[in-house]
């Protein structure tokens, strides 16, 4: 079955992307993988207190992502008849999305656009822009 | 006017009282035997012997393990499940920002003032050997860390001394050593990890603002600076304002890189004199002139400052390293051996070269961070101002790191009591002020004594547990050879 991957982050733009992807997937009778990436770099500098509690923090981040974003979205999409599953992972958002797309043999990647300022995008990068640079499959950016 | 006099006398009272305590403590910890007419503090020999012993026992792990350590830090062996947990890089970075600090700037200057340029050579040798000590203690730190009920982890000598020795049936000895370590750690955190830091930060700030005639020149300025610094530290460690700690922790690596770059600039400005500087360092190491105690004196000075700077054998680093996510404790041992390398072999050597090459150490009357500052000023006249900012930041981050070590020791002693934690932190903040108000000699003496005392219970335990580390290392190395432990290939092509 054809697979599409959509990246969500709890924002409005993310759910628009998911709905767009769901429509596309239903039309093509394909499967949707809803991915929430918790931004994380192994090279960030942490305080010792943060290190000590990291395992707890990671668990909380994963469960918050599931409970607040991924599960409600899956419920809604499945109710509309979309074949969808969810994934929550830590890492660099664009890299993780590309990795999952590759692992699942996806033919399409969909993400939302937050519309952040140019300065912010320049300083912190933007997932859609990174994806376009890195992805092996077509990328759709939903405004 | 009377207000100024009163404040000045507060400075002096703190100074006098502190001096008496300091001398008393130093006499015990730095009990010395004369060798070649130079007093040889047994505790320095204790650390040096450990560094040599572990280097031999683990067949030069400091050299053999170096490239593997870098591969681990890069994340070459990090499995997909471990993403999102504390990485080797993060554990190392946290530990390094606790160690890279004034020891690298002021401590080196002290070493060269006392032992001449030759002290640099022995500092480097001590740094290289102590990588093996760090390897051993940090492996134990991870091996015997405690996973608390809430999922957080606590590690460090308190745990490997008590839990590790209990495994060997030495329950009471383990408990005794763990308690002794915790007590010394608390005092060490107040001295070298704190008072020395605020002392040197104030000294550099006062000097760039005009010295005795500047606005920080008055008698009470030390107290005022100390109070401001204590407020900043207090906001983070008691007020829980993590944001400040995060900002500092991010600035420290940047400052460290900036500092080393500045050293390169100064060295670049004196390119022709680099061979001469090396000659001074080598000649000074083996045939020093005008140094009390000759070679032995220089050697001891170098080893002492190296130990104070990279903390190997003291047991502080295992506390910071033990939070890493790994199911093979020895991997963090490998990573930790980079710490003395960065701290002593790279950063301290750069400072030393800068001081030696500019001839700043030949001036009479400058000491500590002032000396380093003068050395930089010969090539970069504006640098003392930047150094002042760097010194304050380094001091701040080192204080935060040591307040954490002290708080963990307090938590161990008082069963995680919240009250004890608050009392400890209150005392810690008081010492920030005491440090800024006292003179350098008194502070260095006291802080050295307390920090070196930590090495006594710590290393006794590490020796007793050294077979455990050997077993871990042997298993790990055979895993590497058989290919059972291999680099994780990322899916990215």
Coordinates of C-alpha atoms in Angstrom, one line a residue:
Chain A
X1 CA 0.0 0.0 0.0
X2 CA 1.2 3.5 -0.8
X3 CA 2.4 5.4 2.2
X4 CA 2.5 9.2 3.0
X5 CA 4.2 10.7 6.0
X6 CA 2.9 13.9 7.7
X7 CA 4.9 15.9 10.3
X8 CA 2.8 17.5 13.1
X9 CA 3.8 19.6 16.1
X10 CA 0.6 20.5 17.7
X11 CA 0.3 23.8 15.8
X12 CA -2.6 24.9 13.6
X13 CA -0.4 24.5 10.5
X14 CA 0.4 20.9 11.6
X15 CA -3.2 19.9 11.7
X16 CA -3.9 21.6 8.4
X17 CA -1.1 19.6 6.9
X18 CA -2.5 16.4 8.5
X19 CA -6.0 17.1 7.0
X20 CA -4.5 17.8 3.6
X21 CA -2.5 14.6 3.7
X22 CA -5.5 12.6 4.9
X23 CA -7.6 13.8 1.9
X24 CA -4.8 12.9 -0.4
X25 CA -4.3 9.5 1.2
X26 CA -8.1 8.6 1.2
X27 CA -8.3 9.5 -2.5
X28 CA -5.3 7.3 -3.3
X29 CA -6.5 4.6 -0.8
X30 CA -3.1 4.8 0.8
X31 CA -1.9 4.8 4.4
X32 CA -0.8 7.8 6.5
X33 CA 1.9 7.9 9.1
X34 CA 1.5 10.8 11.5
X35 CA 4.9 11.8 12.9
X36 CA 5.6 14.1 15.9
X37 CA 9.3 14.9 16.3
X38 CA 10.4 16.3 19.7
X39 CA 13.2 18.6 18.7
X40 CA 16.4 17.2 20.4
X41 CA 20.1 17.5 19.7
X42 CA 22.6 15.2 21.4
X43 CA 25.0 18.1 21.2
X44 CA 23.1 20.7 23.1
X45 CA 24.5 21.8 26.4
X46 CA 22.5 20.8 29.5
X47 CA 22.7 21.6 33.2
X48 CA 23.5 18.7 35.6
X49 CA 20.0 18.9 37.0
X50 CA 18.5 18.5 33.5
X51 CA 20.8 15.5 32.8
X52 CA 19.8 13.9 36.1
X53 CA 16.1 14.1 35.2
X54 CA 16.4 13.6 31.4
X55 CA 14.9 10.2 31.4
X56 CA 11.8 11.5 33.2
X57 CA 11.6 14.5 30.9
X58 CA 11.9 12.4 27.8
X59 CA 9.0 10.2 29.0
X60 CA 6.9 13.2 29.7
X61 CA 7.7 14.7 26.3
X62 CA 6.7 11.5 24.5
X63 CA 3.4 11.1 26.5
X64 CA 2.4 14.8 26.1
X65 CA 3.0 14.5 22.3
X66 CA 0.9 11.4 22.2
X67 CA -1.9 12.5 24.4
X68 CA -2.2 16.1 23.3
X69 CA -1.5 15.9 19.6
X70 CA -1.0 12.5 17.9
X71 CA -3.8 10.4 19.5
X72 CA -6.6 13.1 19.1
X73 CA -5.5 13.6 15.5
X74 CA -5.5 9.9 14.8
X75 CA -8.9 9.5 16.3
X76 CA -10.3 12.2 14.1
X77 CA -8.6 11.0 10.9
X78 CA -9.6 7.4 11.5
X79 CA -13.2 8.4 12.2
X80 CA -13.1 10.0 8.8
X81 CA -12.0 6.7 7.3
X82 CA -8.3 7.4 6.9
X83 CA -5.9 4.5 7.5
X84 CA -3.4 6.2 9.9
X85 CA -0.9 5.3 12.5
X86 CA 1.2 7.5 14.8
X87 CA 4.9 7.8 15.6
X88 CA 6.6 10.0 18.3
X89 CA 10.4 10.4 18.1
X90 CA 13.2 12.6 19.4
X91 CA 15.7 14.2 17.1
X92 CA 16.2 16.7 14.4
X93 CA 12.7 17.2 12.8
X94 CA 13.6 17.2 9.2
X95 CA 16.1 14.3 9.6
X96 CA 13.7 12.1 11.5
X97 CA 10.9 12.8 9.0
X98 CA 13.2 11.8 6.1
X99 CA 14.4 8.7 8.0
X100 CA 10.8 7.6 8.6
X101 CA 9.8 8.3 5.0
X102 CA 12.7 6.1 3.9
X103 CA 12.0 3.3 6.4
X104 CA 8.3 3.1 5.4
X105 CA 9.0 3.5 1.7
X106 CA 6.8 6.6 1.7
X107 CA 6.1 8.3 -1.6
X108 CA 5.2 11.7 -0.2
X109 CA 6.0 13.9 2.7
X110 CA 3.7 16.6 4.0
X111 CA 4.4 19.4 6.5
X112 CA 2.8 22.6 7.6
X113 CA 4.3 26.0 7.5
X114 CA 4.4 28.1 10.6
X115 CA 5.1 31.4 8.9
X116 CA 7.9 32.4 11.2
X117 CA 9.8 35.6 10.5
X118 CA 12.8 35.6 8.2
X119 CA 15.1 36.3 11.1
X120 CA 13.9 33.4 13.1
X121 CA 14.0 31.1 10.1
X122 CA 17.6 32.3 9.4
X123 CA 18.7 31.8 13.0
X124 CA 16.9 28.5 13.8
X125 CA 16.3 27.1 10.4
X126 CA 12.9 25.9 9.3
X127 CA 11.7 22.3 9.0
X128 CA 10.1 22.7 5.5
X129 CA 13.2 24.3 4.1
X130 CA 15.4 21.6 5.5
X131 CA 13.1 18.9 4.3
X132 CA 13.2 20.2 0.7
X133 CA 17.0 20.0 0.9
X134 CA 17.1 16.5 2.4
X135 CA 14.1 14.6 1.2
X136 CA 14.3 11.7 -1.3
X137 CA 10.5 12.0 -2.0
X138 CA 8.3 14.9 -3.1
X139 CA 7.5 17.3 -0.2
X140 CA 4.2 19.3 0.1
X141 CA 4.2 22.3 2.3
X142 CA 0.8 23.3 3.5
X143 CA 0.4 27.0 4.3
Chain B
X1 CA 33.0 58.0 56.4
X2 CA 32.4 55.7 59.4
X3 CA 30.3 53.5 57.0
X4 CA 33.3 53.1 54.8
X5 CA 35.6 52.3 57.7
X6 CA 33.1 49.8 59.1
X7 CA 32.8 48.1 55.7
X8 CA 36.6 48.0 55.4
X9 CA 36.9 46.4 58.7
X10 CA 34.3 43.8 57.8
X11 CA 36.6 42.9 54.9
X12 CA 39.5 42.6 57.3
X13 CA 37.7 40.6 60.0
X14 CA 36.6 38.1 57.4
X15 CA 40.1 37.9 56.2
X16 CA 41.7 37.4 59.6
X17 CA 39.2 34.8 60.8
X18 CA 39.4 32.9 57.6
X19 CA 43.1 32.8 57.6
X20 CA 43.3 31.0 61.0
X21 CA 40.8 28.3 59.8
X22 CA 42.6 28.0 56.5
X23 CA 46.1 27.5 58.0
X24 CA 44.8 24.8 60.4
X25 CA 43.1 22.8 57.6
X26 CA 46.1 23.1 55.3
X27 CA 48.5 21.8 58.0
X28 CA 46.5 18.6 58.1
X29 CA 45.8 17.9 54.5
X30 CA 49.1 19.1 53.1
X31 CA 51.2 17.2 55.6
X32 CA 54.6 17.2 53.9
X33 CA 57.8 15.3 54.0
X34 CA 61.0 17.1 52.8
X35 CA 62.4 15.7 49.6
X36 CA 65.6 17.3 48.3
X37 CA 64.8 20.2 50.7
X38 CA 61.4 20.8 49.2
X39 CA 58.3 20.1 51.2
X40 CA 56.5 17.3 49.4
X41 CA 52.8 17.2 50.2
X42 CA 51.9 13.5 50.5
X43 CA 48.5 14.2 49.0
X44 CA 50.0 15.3 45.7
X45 CA 52.0 12.1 45.6
X46 CA 48.8 10.2 46.3
X47 CA 47.2 11.6 43.2
X48 CA 50.3 11.3 41.0
X49 CA 50.7 7.7 42.1
X50 CA 47.1 6.9 41.3
X51 CA 47.5 8.5 37.8
X52 CA 50.6 6.4 37.1
X53 CA 49.1 3.2 38.6
X54 CA 45.8 3.4 36.5
X55 CA 47.8 4.2 33.4
X56 CA 49.9 1.1 33.9
X57 CA 47.1 -1.1 35.1
X58 CA 44.8 -0.3 32.2
X59 CA 47.8 -0.5 29.7
X60 CA 47.8 3.2 28.7
X61 CA 44.1 3.5 28.3
X62 CA 44.7 7.3 28.1
X63 CA 46.5 6.8 24.8
X64 CA 44.7 3.6 23.5
X65 CA 41.2 4.9 24.2
X66 CA 41.6 8.3 22.8
X67 CA 40.1 7.8 19.3
X68 CA 37.4 5.5 20.6
X69 CA 36.4 8.2 23.1
X70 CA 36.0 10.7 20.2
X71 CA 33.9 8.2 18.3
X72 CA 31.6 7.7 21.3
X73 CA 31.2 11.5 21.8
X74 CA 30.4 11.9 18.1
X75 CA 27.5 9.4 18.7
X76 CA 28.9 6.7 16.4
X77 CA 27.8 4.0 18.9
X78 CA 24.5 5.6 20.0
X79 CA 21.5 3.3 19.4
X80 CA 18.2 4.6 18.1
X81 CA 16.5 4.0 21.4
X82 CA 19.0 6.2 23.2
X83 CA 18.1 9.3 21.2
X84 CA 16.5 11.9 23.5
X85 CA 18.4 10.7 26.5
X86 CA 21.6 12.2 27.9
X87 CA 24.3 11.7 25.2
X88 CA 28.0 11.1 25.8
X89 CA 28.6 14.6 24.4
X90 CA 26.2 16.2 26.9
X91 CA 27.6 14.4 29.9
X92 CA 31.1 15.4 28.9
X93 CA 30.1 19.0 28.2
X94 CA 28.4 19.3 31.6
X95 CA 31.5 18.0 33.3
X96 CA 33.9 20.1 31.3
X97 CA 32.0 23.3 32.0
X98 CA 32.4 22.5 35.7
X99 CA 36.2 22.0 35.3
X100 CA 37.2 24.5 32.7
X101 CA 37.4 27.7 34.7
X102 CA 39.7 29.7 36.8
X103 CA 42.1 26.8 37.3
X104 CA 42.9 27.1 33.7
X105 CA 43.4 30.9 33.8
X106 CA 44.5 31.8 37.4
X107 CA 45.8 28.4 38.5
X108 CA 48.3 28.2 35.6
X109 CA 49.5 31.7 36.5
X110 CA 50.0 30.6 40.1
X111 CA 51.9 27.5 38.9
X112 CA 54.3 29.6 36.8
X113 CA 54.8 32.2 39.5
X114 CA 55.8 29.5 42.0
X115 CA 57.5 27.0 39.8
X116 CA 58.7 28.9 36.8
X117 CA 58.0 28.0 33.2
X118 CA 59.0 24.4 33.8
X119 CA 55.9 23.8 35.9
X120 CA 54.0 23.8 32.5
X121 CA 55.8 20.7 31.5
X122 CA 54.8 18.8 34.6
X123 CA 51.3 20.1 34.3
X124 CA 51.0 18.5 30.9
X125 CA 52.5 15.2 32.0
X126 CA 50.1 15.2 35.0
X127 CA 47.2 16.0 32.7
X128 CA 48.0 13.1 30.4
X129 CA 48.4 10.6 33.2
X130 CA 45.4 11.7 35.1
X131 CA 43.2 10.8 32.0
X132 CA 43.5 7.2 33.3
X133 CA 42.3 8.2 36.8
X134 CA 39.3 9.9 35.3
X135 CA 38.6 6.9 33.1
X136 CA 38.5 4.7 36.2
X137 CA 36.4 6.8 38.5
X138 CA 33.8 7.8 35.9
X139 CA 33.3 4.2 34.8
X140 CA 32.5 3.4 38.5
X141 CA 30.3 6.5 38.7
X142 CA 28.0 5.1 35.9
X143 CA 28.3 1.4 37.1
X144 CA 27.0 2.1 40.6
X145 CA 24.7 5.1 40.0
X146 CA 21.4 4.9 41.7
X147 CA 18.1 5.0 39.7
X148 CA 15.7 6.8 42.0
X149 CA 12.0 5.9 42.3
X150 CA 11.0 8.8 40.2
X151 CA 13.3 7.8 37.3
X152 CA 16.0 10.4 37.9
X153 CA 19.6 9.2 38.5
X154 CA 22.1 10.0 41.2
X155 CA 25.7 9.0 40.9
X156 CA 29.2 9.7 42.1
X157 CA 31.7 8.5 44.7
X158 CA 29.0 8.4 47.4
X159 CA 27.3 5.7 45.5
X160 CA 30.2 3.6 44.2
X161 CA 31.9 3.7 47.6
X162 CA 28.8 2.6 49.4
X163 CA 27.2 0.2 46.9
X164 CA 30.4 -1.0 45.2
X165 CA 32.2 -1.9 48.4
X166 CA 29.0 -3.4 49.8
X167 CA 29.2 -5.9 46.9
X168 CA 32.6 -7.0 48.2
X169 CA 31.2 -7.4 51.7
X170 CA 32.9 -4.2 52.9
X171 CA 29.6 -2.5 53.9
X172 CA 30.9 -0.5 56.8
X173 CA 34.1 0.6 55.1
X174 CA 32.1 1.7 52.1
X175 CA 29.6 3.6 54.1
X176 CA 32.5 5.3 56.0
X177 CA 34.3 6.3 52.9
X178 CA 31.2 7.6 51.2
X179 CA 30.3 9.7 54.2
X180 CA 33.9 11.1 54.5
X181 CA 33.8 11.9 50.8
X182 CA 30.5 13.6 51.0
X183 CA 31.7 15.8 53.9
X184 CA 34.9 16.8 52.1
X185 CA 33.0 17.4 48.9
X186 CA 30.7 19.8 50.7
X187 CA 33.7 21.8 52.1
X188 CA 35.5 21.5 48.8
X189 CA 32.5 23.0 47.0
X190 CA 32.6 25.9 49.4
X191 CA 36.4 26.5 48.8
X192 CA 37.8 25.9 45.4
X193 CA 34.4 25.5 43.7
X194 CA 33.2 28.7 45.1
X195 CA 35.3 31.1 47.3
X196 CA 38.3 30.9 45.0
X197 CA 36.1 31.6 42.0
X198 CA 34.5 34.7 43.4
X199 CA 37.9 35.9 44.7
X200 CA 39.5 35.7 41.2
X201 CA 36.4 37.1 39.4
X202 CA 36.5 40.1 41.7
X203 CA 40.2 40.5 41.4
X204 CA 40.0 40.7 37.6
X205 CA 37.0 43.0 37.6
X206 CA 38.7 45.4 40.1
X207 CA 41.8 45.5 38.0
X208 CA 40.0 46.4 34.7
X209 CA 38.0 49.1 36.4
X210 CA 41.1 50.9 37.6
X211 CA 42.5 48.8 40.4
X212 CA 42.8 50.5 43.9
X213 CA 41.8 53.8 42.5
X214 CA 38.8 52.5 40.5
X215 CA 35.2 52.3 41.6
X216 CA 35.8 48.8 42.9
X217 CA 39.0 49.9 44.8
X218 CA 37.3 50.7 48.1
X219 CA 37.5 48.5 51.1
X220 CA 34.0 47.3 51.0
X221 CA 33.9 46.6 47.2
X222 CA 34.7 42.9 47.8
X223 CA 31.8 42.4 50.0
X224 CA 29.4 44.3 47.6
X225 CA 30.7 42.3 44.6
X226 CA 30.3 39.1 46.6
X227 CA 26.7 39.9 47.5
X228 CA 25.8 40.7 43.9
X229 CA 27.4 37.4 42.8
X230 CA 25.7 35.5 45.6
X231 CA 22.4 36.9 44.6
X232 CA 22.9 35.8 41.0
X233 CA 23.9 32.3 42.1
X234 CA 21.1 32.2 44.7
X235 CA 18.5 33.0 42.0
X236 CA 19.5 29.9 40.1
X237 CA 20.2 27.4 42.9
X238 CA 17.5 28.4 45.3
X239 CA 15.1 30.4 43.1
X240 CA 15.2 27.7 40.5
X241 CA 15.5 30.2 37.6
X242 CA 17.0 27.7 35.2
X243 CA 17.1 30.2 32.4
X244 CA 20.2 31.9 33.8
X245 CA 22.0 28.6 34.2
X246 CA 21.1 27.7 30.6
X247 CA 22.4 30.9 29.3
X248 CA 25.7 30.6 31.2
X249 CA 26.1 27.0 30.2
X250 CA 25.7 27.9 26.6
X251 CA 28.1 30.8 26.9
X252 CA 30.8 28.9 28.6
X253 CA 31.8 26.6 25.7
X254 CA 31.8 29.7 23.5
X255 CA 34.0 31.6 25.9
X256 CA 36.3 28.6 26.1
X257 CA 36.8 28.5 22.3
X258 CA 37.2 32.3 22.3
X259 CA 39.8 32.1 25.0
X260 CA 41.8 29.5 23.2
X261 CA 41.5 31.5 20.0
X262 CA 42.8 34.5 21.8
X263 CA 45.8 32.5 23.1
X264 CA 46.5 31.6 19.5
X265 CA 46.4 35.2 18.5
X266 CA 48.9 36.1 21.2
X267 CA 51.1 33.2 20.2
X268 CA 50.8 34.3 16.6
X269 CA 52.0 37.8 17.5
X270 CA 55.1 36.2 19.0
X271 CA 55.7 33.4 16.5
X272 CA 59.5 33.8 16.6
X273 CA 59.6 33.3 20.3
X274 CA 57.7 30.0 20.4
X275 CA 60.8 27.8 20.2
X276 CA 62.4 29.9 22.9
X277 CA 59.3 29.4 25.1
X278 CA 59.4 25.7 24.7
X279 CA 63.1 25.7 25.6
X280 CA 62.3 27.7 28.7
X281 CA 59.6 25.2 29.6
X282 CA 61.9 22.1 29.1
X283 CA 64.9 23.6 30.7
X284 CA 62.7 24.8 33.6
X285 CA 61.3 21.3 34.0
X286 CA 64.6 19.5 34.4
X287 CA 67.1 22.1 35.6
X288 CA 65.2 25.1 37.0
X289 CA 67.1 28.1 38.2
X290 CA 66.1 30.0 41.3
X291 CA 63.2 27.8 42.2
X292 CA 62.9 26.5 45.7
X293 CA 63.3 22.7 45.7
X294 CA 64.7 22.5 42.2
X295 CA 63.2 19.9 39.9
X296 CA 61.2 18.4 42.7
X297 CA 59.7 21.8 43.6
X298 CA 58.7 22.4 40.0
X299 CA 57.3 19.0 39.5
X300 CA 55.2 19.2 42.7
X301 CA 53.9 22.7 41.7
X302 CA 52.9 21.4 38.2
X303 CA 51.2 18.3 39.5
X304 CA 49.4 20.3 42.2
X305 CA 48.0 22.8 39.8
X306 CA 47.0 20.2 37.2
X307 CA 45.1 18.3 39.8
X308 CA 43.3 21.4 41.0
X309 CA 42.4 22.2 37.4
X310 CA 41.3 18.9 36.0
X311 CA 40.0 17.4 39.2
X312 CA 41.0 13.8 38.3
X313 CA 41.0 11.6 41.3
X314 CA 38.9 14.0 43.4
X315 CA 35.6 12.3 42.6
X316 CA 33.8 15.4 41.4
X317 CA 33.6 14.4 37.8
X318 CA 31.8 11.1 38.3
X319 CA 28.9 13.0 39.8
X320 CA 28.5 14.9 36.5
X321 CA 29.2 12.0 34.2
X322 CA 26.9 9.5 35.8
X323 CA 23.7 10.8 34.2
X324 CA 24.6 9.5 30.7
X325 CA 22.4 7.1 28.9
X326 CA 24.4 3.9 28.3
X327 CA 24.2 0.3 29.3
X328 CA 28.0 -0.1 29.2
X329 CA 29.5 2.0 32.0
X330 CA 32.9 1.8 30.5
X331 CA 31.8 3.9 27.5
X332 CA 31.5 6.9 29.8
X333 CA 34.9 6.1 31.2
X334 CA 36.3 6.4 27.7
X335 CA 34.5 9.7 27.2
X336 CA 35.7 11.1 30.5
X337 CA 39.3 10.7 29.7
X338 CA 38.9 13.5 27.2
X339 CA 38.2 15.9 30.1
X340 CA 41.7 16.2 31.5
X341 CA 42.9 16.4 27.9
X342 CA 40.8 19.3 27.1
X343 CA 41.2 21.0 30.4
X344 CA 44.9 20.5 31.1
X345 CA 46.7 19.4 28.0
X346 CA 44.9 21.9 25.7
X347 CA 43.5 24.9 27.7
X348 CA 46.1 25.1 30.5
X349 CA 49.0 24.7 28.0
X350 CA 47.7 27.5 25.9
X351 CA 47.5 29.8 29.0
X352 CA 51.0 28.7 30.1
X353 CA 52.5 29.3 26.6
X354 CA 50.9 32.8 26.6
X355 CA 52.3 33.7 30.0
X356 CA 55.8 32.3 29.2
X357 CA 56.0 33.7 25.7
X358 CA 55.1 37.2 26.7
X359 CA 57.5 37.1 29.6
X360 CA 54.6 38.3 31.9
X361 CA 55.7 35.9 34.6
X362 CA 58.9 37.8 35.2
X363 CA 57.0 40.8 36.6
X364 CA 57.2 41.0 40.4
X365 CA 54.0 41.5 42.4
X366 CA 51.3 40.2 40.0
X367 CA 49.7 37.0 40.8
X368 CA 46.8 34.7 39.8
X369 CA 44.5 35.9 37.1
X370 CA 46.2 39.3 36.9
X371 CA 49.3 37.7 35.5
X372 CA 47.4 36.0 32.7
X373 CA 45.6 39.2 32.0
X374 CA 48.9 41.1 31.7
X375 CA 50.2 38.5 29.4
X376 CA 47.3 39.0 27.0
X377 CA 47.4 42.7 27.2
X378 CA 50.9 42.8 25.7
X379 CA 49.4 41.7 22.3
X380 CA 45.7 42.6 22.7
X381 CA 45.5 45.7 24.9
X382 CA 41.6 45.4 25.1
X383 CA 41.7 41.8 26.2
X384 CA 41.7 42.3 30.0
X385 CA 38.1 43.6 29.6
X386 CA 37.0 40.6 27.7
X387 CA 38.9 38.3 30.1
X388 CA 37.0 40.0 33.0
X389 CA 33.7 39.0 31.4
X390 CA 35.0 35.5 30.7
X391 CA 36.4 35.1 34.2
X392 CA 33.1 36.1 35.8
X393 CA 31.2 33.7 33.5
X394 CA 33.6 30.8 34.2
X395 CA 33.4 31.6 37.9
X396 CA 29.7 31.6 37.7
X397 CA 29.4 28.3 35.9
X398 CA 32.0 26.6 38.1
X399 CA 30.1 27.8 41.1
X400 CA 26.8 26.4 39.7
X401 CA 28.6 23.1 39.0
X402 CA 30.1 22.8 42.4
X403 CA 26.9 23.8 44.2
X404 CA 25.4 20.9 42.4
X405 CA 28.2 18.5 43.6
X406 CA 27.8 19.9 47.1
X407 CA 24.1 19.6 47.0
X408 CA 24.3 16.0 45.9
X409 CA 26.7 15.2 48.7
X410 CA 24.3 17.0 51.2
X411 CA 21.4 15.0 49.8
X412 CA 23.4 11.8 50.3
X413 CA 24.3 12.6 53.9
X414 CA 20.9 13.9 54.9
X415 CA 18.7 11.4 53.0
X416 CA 17.5 13.9 50.4
X417 CA 16.3 16.3 53.1
X418 CA 14.9 19.6 51.7
X419 CA 15.9 21.5 54.8
X420 CA 19.5 20.3 54.6
X421 CA 19.6 21.3 51.0
X422 CA 18.4 24.8 51.8
X423 CA 20.9 25.2 54.7
X424 CA 23.7 24.0 52.4
X425 CA 22.8 26.4 49.7
X426 CA 22.6 29.3 52.2
X427 CA 26.1 28.5 53.4
X428 CA 27.3 28.2 49.9
X429 CA 26.1 31.7 49.1
X430 CA 27.8 33.0 52.2
X431 CA 31.1 31.6 50.9
X432 CA 30.6 33.5 47.6
X433 CA 30.8 36.7 49.7
X434 CA 33.7 35.5 51.9
X435 CA 35.7 34.6 48.7
X436 CA 35.3 38.0 47.2
X437 CA 36.4 39.7 50.5
X438 CA 39.5 37.6 51.3
X439 CA 43.0 37.8 49.8
X440 CA 44.2 35.2 47.3
X441 CA 46.7 33.2 49.5
X442 CA 44.2 32.4 52.1
X443 CA 41.6 31.4 49.6
X444 CA 43.9 29.2 47.5
X445 CA 45.3 27.4 50.5
X446 CA 41.9 26.6 52.0
X447 CA 40.3 25.6 48.7
X448 CA 43.3 23.3 47.8
X449 CA 43.2 21.6 51.1
X450 CA 39.5 20.8 51.0
X451 CA 39.4 19.7 47.4
X452 CA 42.5 17.5 47.8
X453 CA 40.9 15.9 50.9
X454 CA 38.2 14.5 48.6
X455 CA 40.8 12.4 46.9
X456 CA 41.6 10.4 50.0
X457 CA 38.3 8.4 50.5
X458 CA 37.6 8.5 46.7
X459 CA 40.8 6.9 45.6
X460 CA 40.9 4.3 48.4
X461 CA 37.5 3.1 47.1
X462 CA 38.6 3.3 43.5
X463 CA 41.7 1.1 44.2
X464 CA 39.4 -1.4 45.9
X465 CA 37.0 -1.4 43.0
X466 CA 39.6 -1.3 40.2
X467 CA 39.0 -5.0 39.3
X468 CA 35.4 -4.2 38.6
X469 CA 36.5 -1.6 36.0
X470 CA 39.0 -4.1 34.6
X471 CA 36.3 -6.6 34.1
X472 CA 34.0 -4.1 32.4
X473 CA 36.8 -3.0 30.2
X474 CA 37.9 -6.5 29.2
X475 CA 34.3 -7.5 28.3
X476 CA 33.8 -4.3 26.3
X477 CA 37.0 -4.7 24.4
X478 CA 36.2 -8.2 23.5
X479 CA 32.8 -7.0 22.3
X480 CA 34.5 -4.5 20.1
X481 CA 36.9 -7.1 18.7
X482 CA 34.2 -9.6 18.0
X483 CA 32.1 -7.0 16.4
X484 CA 29.2 -7.4 18.9
X485 CA 29.7 -3.8 19.7
X486 CA 29.9 -1.9 16.4
X487 CA 29.2 1.5 15.1
X488 CA 25.5 2.1 14.5
X489 CA 24.8 2.9 10.9
X490 CA 22.4 5.7 10.5
X491 CA 19.7 5.1 7.9
X492 CA 20.8 8.2 6.1
X493 CA 22.9 7.1 3.2

